[in-house]
C-alpha positions as YAML, in Angstrom:
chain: A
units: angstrom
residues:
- id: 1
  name: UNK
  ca: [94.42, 4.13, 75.61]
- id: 2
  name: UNK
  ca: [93.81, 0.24, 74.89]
- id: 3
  name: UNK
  ca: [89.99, -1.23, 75.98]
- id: 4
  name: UNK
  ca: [89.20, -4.90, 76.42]
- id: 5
  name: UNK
  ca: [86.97, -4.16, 73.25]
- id: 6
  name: UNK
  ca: [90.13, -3.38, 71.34]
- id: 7
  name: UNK
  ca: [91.13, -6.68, 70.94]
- id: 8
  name: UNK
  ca: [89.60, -10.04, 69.76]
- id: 9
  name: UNK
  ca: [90.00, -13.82, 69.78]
- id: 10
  name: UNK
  ca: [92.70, -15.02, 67.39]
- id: 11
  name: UNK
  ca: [90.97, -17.81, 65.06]
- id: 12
  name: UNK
  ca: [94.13, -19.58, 64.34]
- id: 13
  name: UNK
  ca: [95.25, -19.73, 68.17]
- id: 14
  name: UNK
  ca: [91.41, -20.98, 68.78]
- id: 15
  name: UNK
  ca: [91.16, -24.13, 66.13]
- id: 16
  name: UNK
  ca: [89.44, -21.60, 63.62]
- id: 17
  name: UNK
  ca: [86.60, -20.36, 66.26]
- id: 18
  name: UNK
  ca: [86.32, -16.78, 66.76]
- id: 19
  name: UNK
  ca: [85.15, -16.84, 70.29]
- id: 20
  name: UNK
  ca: [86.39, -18.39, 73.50]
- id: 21
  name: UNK
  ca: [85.29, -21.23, 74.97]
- id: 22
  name: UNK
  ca: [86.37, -24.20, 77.17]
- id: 23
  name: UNK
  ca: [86.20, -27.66, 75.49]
- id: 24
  name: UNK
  ca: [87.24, -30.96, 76.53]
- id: 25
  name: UNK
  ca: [91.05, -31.31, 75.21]
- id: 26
  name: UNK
  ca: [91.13, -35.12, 75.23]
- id: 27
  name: UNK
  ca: [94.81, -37.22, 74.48]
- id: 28
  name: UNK
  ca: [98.39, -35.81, 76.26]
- id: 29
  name: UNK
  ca: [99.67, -35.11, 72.99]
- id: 30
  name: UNK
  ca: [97.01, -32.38, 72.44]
- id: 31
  name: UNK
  ca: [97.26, -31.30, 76.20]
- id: 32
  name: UNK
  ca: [101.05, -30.21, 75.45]
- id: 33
  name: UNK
  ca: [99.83, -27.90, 72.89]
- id: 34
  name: UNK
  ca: [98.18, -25.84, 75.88]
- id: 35
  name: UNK
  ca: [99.95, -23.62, 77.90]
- id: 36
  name: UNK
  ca: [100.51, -23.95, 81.41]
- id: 37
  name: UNK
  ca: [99.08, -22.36, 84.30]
- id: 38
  name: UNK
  ca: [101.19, -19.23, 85.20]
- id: 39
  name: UNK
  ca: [98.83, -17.77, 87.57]
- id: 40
  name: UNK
  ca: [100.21, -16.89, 90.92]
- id: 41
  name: UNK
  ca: [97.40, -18.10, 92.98]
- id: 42
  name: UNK
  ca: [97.60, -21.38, 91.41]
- id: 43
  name: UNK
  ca: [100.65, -22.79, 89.82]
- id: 44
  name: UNK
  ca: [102.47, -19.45, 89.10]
- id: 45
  name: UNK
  ca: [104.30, -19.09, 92.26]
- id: 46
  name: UNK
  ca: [106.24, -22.84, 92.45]
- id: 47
  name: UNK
  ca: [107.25, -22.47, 88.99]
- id: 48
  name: UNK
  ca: [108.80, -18.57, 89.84]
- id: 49
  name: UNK
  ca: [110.36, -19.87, 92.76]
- id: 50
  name: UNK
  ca: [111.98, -22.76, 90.81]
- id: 51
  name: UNK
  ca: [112.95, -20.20, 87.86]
- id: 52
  name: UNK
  ca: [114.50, -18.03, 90.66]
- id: 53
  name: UNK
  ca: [116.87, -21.14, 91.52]
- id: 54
  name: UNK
  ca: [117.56, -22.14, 88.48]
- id: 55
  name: UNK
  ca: [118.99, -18.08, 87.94]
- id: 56
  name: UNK
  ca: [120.52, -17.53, 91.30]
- id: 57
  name: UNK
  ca: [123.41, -15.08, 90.04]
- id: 58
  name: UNK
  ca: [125.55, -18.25, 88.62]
- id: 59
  name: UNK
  ca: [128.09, -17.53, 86.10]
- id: 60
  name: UNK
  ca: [126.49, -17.79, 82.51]
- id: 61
  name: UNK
  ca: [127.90, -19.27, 79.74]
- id: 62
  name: UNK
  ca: [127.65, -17.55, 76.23]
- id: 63
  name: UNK
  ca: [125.31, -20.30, 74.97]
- id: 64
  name: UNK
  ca: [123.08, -19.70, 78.03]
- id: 65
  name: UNK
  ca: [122.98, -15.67, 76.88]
- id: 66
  name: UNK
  ca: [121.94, -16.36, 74.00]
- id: 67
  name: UNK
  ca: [119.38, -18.62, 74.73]
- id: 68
  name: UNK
  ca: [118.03, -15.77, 77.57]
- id: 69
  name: UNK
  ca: [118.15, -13.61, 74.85]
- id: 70
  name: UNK
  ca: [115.96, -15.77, 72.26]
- id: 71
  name: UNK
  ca: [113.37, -16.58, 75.20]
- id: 72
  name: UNK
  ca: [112.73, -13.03, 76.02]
- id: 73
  name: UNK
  ca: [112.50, -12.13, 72.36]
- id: 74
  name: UNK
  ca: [110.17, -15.24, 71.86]
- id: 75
  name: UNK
  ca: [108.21, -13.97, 75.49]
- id: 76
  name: UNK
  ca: [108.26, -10.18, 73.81]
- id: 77
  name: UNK
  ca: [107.10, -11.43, 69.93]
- id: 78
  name: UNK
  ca: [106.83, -8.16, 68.36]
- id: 79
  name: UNK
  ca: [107.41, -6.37, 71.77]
- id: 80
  name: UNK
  ca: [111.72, -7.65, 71.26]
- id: 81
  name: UNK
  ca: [112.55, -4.28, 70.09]
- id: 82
  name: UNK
  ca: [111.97, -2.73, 73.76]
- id: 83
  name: UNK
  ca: [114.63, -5.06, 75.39]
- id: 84
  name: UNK
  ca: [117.57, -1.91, 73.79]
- id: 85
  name: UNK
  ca: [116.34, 0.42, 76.05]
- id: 86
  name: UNK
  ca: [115.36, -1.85, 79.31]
- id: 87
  name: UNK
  ca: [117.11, -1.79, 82.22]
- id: 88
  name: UNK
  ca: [119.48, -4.25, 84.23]
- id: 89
  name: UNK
  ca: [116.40, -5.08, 86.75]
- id: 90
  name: UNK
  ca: [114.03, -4.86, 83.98]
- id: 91
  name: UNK
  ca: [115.43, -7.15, 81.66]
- id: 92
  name: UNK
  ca: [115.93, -9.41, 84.82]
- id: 93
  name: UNK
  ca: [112.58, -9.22, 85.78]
- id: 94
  name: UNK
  ca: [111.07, -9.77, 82.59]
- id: 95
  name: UNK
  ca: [113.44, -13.00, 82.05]
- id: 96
  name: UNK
  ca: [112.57, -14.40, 85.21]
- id: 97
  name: UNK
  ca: [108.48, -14.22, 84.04]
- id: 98
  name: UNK
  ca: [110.09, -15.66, 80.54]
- id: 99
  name: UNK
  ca: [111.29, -18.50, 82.20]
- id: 100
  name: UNK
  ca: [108.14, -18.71, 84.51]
- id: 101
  name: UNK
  ca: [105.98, -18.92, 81.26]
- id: 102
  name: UNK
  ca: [108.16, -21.59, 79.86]
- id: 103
  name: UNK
  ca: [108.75, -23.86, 82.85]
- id: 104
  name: UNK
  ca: [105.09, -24.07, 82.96]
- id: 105
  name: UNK
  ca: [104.34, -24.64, 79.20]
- id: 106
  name: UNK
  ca: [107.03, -27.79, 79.91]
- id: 107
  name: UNK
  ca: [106.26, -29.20, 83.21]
- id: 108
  name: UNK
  ca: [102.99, -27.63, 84.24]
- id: 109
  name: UNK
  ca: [99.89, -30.00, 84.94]
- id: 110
  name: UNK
  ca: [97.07, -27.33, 84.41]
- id: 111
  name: UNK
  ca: [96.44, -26.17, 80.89]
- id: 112
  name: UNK
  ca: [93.78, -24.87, 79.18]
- id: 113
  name: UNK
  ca: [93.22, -22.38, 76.18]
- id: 114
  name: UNK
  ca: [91.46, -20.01, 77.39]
- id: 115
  name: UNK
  ca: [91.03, -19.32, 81.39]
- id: 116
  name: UNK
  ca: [88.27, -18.74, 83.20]
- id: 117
  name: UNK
  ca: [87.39, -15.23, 83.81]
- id: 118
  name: UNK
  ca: [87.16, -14.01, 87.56]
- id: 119
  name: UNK
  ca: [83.89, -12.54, 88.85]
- id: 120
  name: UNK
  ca: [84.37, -8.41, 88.75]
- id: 121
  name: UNK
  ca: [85.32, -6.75, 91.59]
- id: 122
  name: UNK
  ca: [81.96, -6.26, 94.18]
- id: 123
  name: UNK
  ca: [80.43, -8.67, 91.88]
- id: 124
  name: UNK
  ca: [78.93, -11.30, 95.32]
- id: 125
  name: UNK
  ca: [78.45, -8.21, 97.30]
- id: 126
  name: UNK
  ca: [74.54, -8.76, 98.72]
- id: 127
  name: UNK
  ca: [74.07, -5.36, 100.18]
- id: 128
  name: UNK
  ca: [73.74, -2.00, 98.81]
- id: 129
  name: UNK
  ca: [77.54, -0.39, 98.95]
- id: 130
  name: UNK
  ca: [78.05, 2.93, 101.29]
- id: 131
  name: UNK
  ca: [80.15, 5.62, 98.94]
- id: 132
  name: UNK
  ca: [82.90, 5.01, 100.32]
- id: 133
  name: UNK
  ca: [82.79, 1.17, 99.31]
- id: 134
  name: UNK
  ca: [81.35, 2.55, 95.69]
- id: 135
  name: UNK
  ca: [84.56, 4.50, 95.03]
- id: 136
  name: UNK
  ca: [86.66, 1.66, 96.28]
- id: 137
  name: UNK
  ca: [84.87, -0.88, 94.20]
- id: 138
  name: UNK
  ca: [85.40, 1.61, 90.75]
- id: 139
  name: UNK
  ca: [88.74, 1.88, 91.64]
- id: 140
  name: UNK
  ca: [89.25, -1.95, 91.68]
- id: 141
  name: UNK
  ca: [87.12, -2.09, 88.44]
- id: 142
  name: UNK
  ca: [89.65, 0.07, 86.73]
- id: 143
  name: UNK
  ca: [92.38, -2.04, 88.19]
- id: 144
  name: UNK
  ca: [90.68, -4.98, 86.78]
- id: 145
  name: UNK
  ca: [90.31, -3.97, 83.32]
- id: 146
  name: UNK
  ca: [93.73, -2.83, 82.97]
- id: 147
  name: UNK
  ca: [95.41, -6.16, 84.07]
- id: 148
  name: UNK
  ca: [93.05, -7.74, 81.23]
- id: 149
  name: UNK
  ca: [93.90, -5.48, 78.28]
- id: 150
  name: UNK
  ca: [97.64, -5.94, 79.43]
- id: 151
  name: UNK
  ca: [97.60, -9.76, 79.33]
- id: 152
  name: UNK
  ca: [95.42, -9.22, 76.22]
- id: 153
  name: UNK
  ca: [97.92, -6.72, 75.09]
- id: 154
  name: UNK
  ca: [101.24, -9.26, 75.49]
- id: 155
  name: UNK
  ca: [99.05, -12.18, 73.48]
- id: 156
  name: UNK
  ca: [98.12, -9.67, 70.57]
- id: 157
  name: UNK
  ca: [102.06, -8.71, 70.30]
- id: 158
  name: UNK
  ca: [103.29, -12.71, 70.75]
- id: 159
  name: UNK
  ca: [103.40, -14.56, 66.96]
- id: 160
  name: UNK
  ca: [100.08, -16.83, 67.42]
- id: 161
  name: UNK
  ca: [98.44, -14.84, 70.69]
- id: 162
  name: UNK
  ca: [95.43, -16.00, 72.14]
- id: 163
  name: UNK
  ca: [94.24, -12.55, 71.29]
- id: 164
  name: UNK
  ca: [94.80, -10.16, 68.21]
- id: 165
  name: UNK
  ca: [93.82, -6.33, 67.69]
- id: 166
  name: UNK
  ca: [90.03, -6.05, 66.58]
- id: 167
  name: UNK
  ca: [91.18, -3.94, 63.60]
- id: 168
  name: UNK
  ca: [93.60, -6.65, 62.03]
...
């Protein structure tokens, strides 16, 4: 099973630095080279909803296929080879976050390299936690971790992640 220490920052993907940091990116030209915000507190949700539009069952042309199929196998980099045995509502689902991912890398205002992290779960908690709370707090730990080493997971598999595996 995959740890958070399992993977590192990619140098190339980072302008040669091999840690993660938030800089100044000054000039629009070098802002476009950013992606966009997909989180769903934030940006995420307007650009889901307007990918959901844009695919509202129409009729698609072969062209349109086959440009589906290269964006999921561009969203799935070395990942492309599970799309044979993906469902119907699997493959849908995992186009619509495709096109989520690149709506926002187009039109999205907020970019940035490398987002800030979010405090741990229980983290601003001022008083000392019953059991109960405890358990619940681990249990949202654990949550927490594994949403990180799956986003980390899904940059280390895309060609020029934000994040490679430490042993490469």
């Amino acid at each position: 099973m995959l740890t958070i220490s399992d993977f590192k920052i990619n140098p190339n993907h980072n302008q040669g630095y091999d840690y993660a940091f938030r800089d100044v990116v000054r000039g629009r030209d070098q802002r476009k080279c950013l992606p966009g915000c997909t989180k769903p507190d934030c940006c995420g949700n307007q650009f889901r909803v307007l990918a959901e539009q844009l695919n509202n069952g129409a009729l698609q042309t072969p062209s349109q296929e086959v440009a589906d199929e290269q964006l999921l196998e561009d969203f799935l980099g070395d990942n492309a080879y599970k799309l044979q045995n993906m469902s119907e509502a699997e493959k849908a689902e995992l186009l619509l976050k495709a096109k989520t991912r690149d709506l926002a890398n187009h039109y999205g205002k907020h970019r940035h390299a490398y987002e800030r992290r979010k405090s741990p779960p229980g983290f601003w908690d001022t008083d000392f936690p019953t059991t109960q709370e405890h358990m619940v707090t681990k249990a949202q730990e654990k949550q927490y971790e594994r949403d990180i080493v799956a986003k980390r997971y899904e940059e280390a598999m895309r060609p020029g992640g934000a994040y490679m595996f430490r042993d490469e």
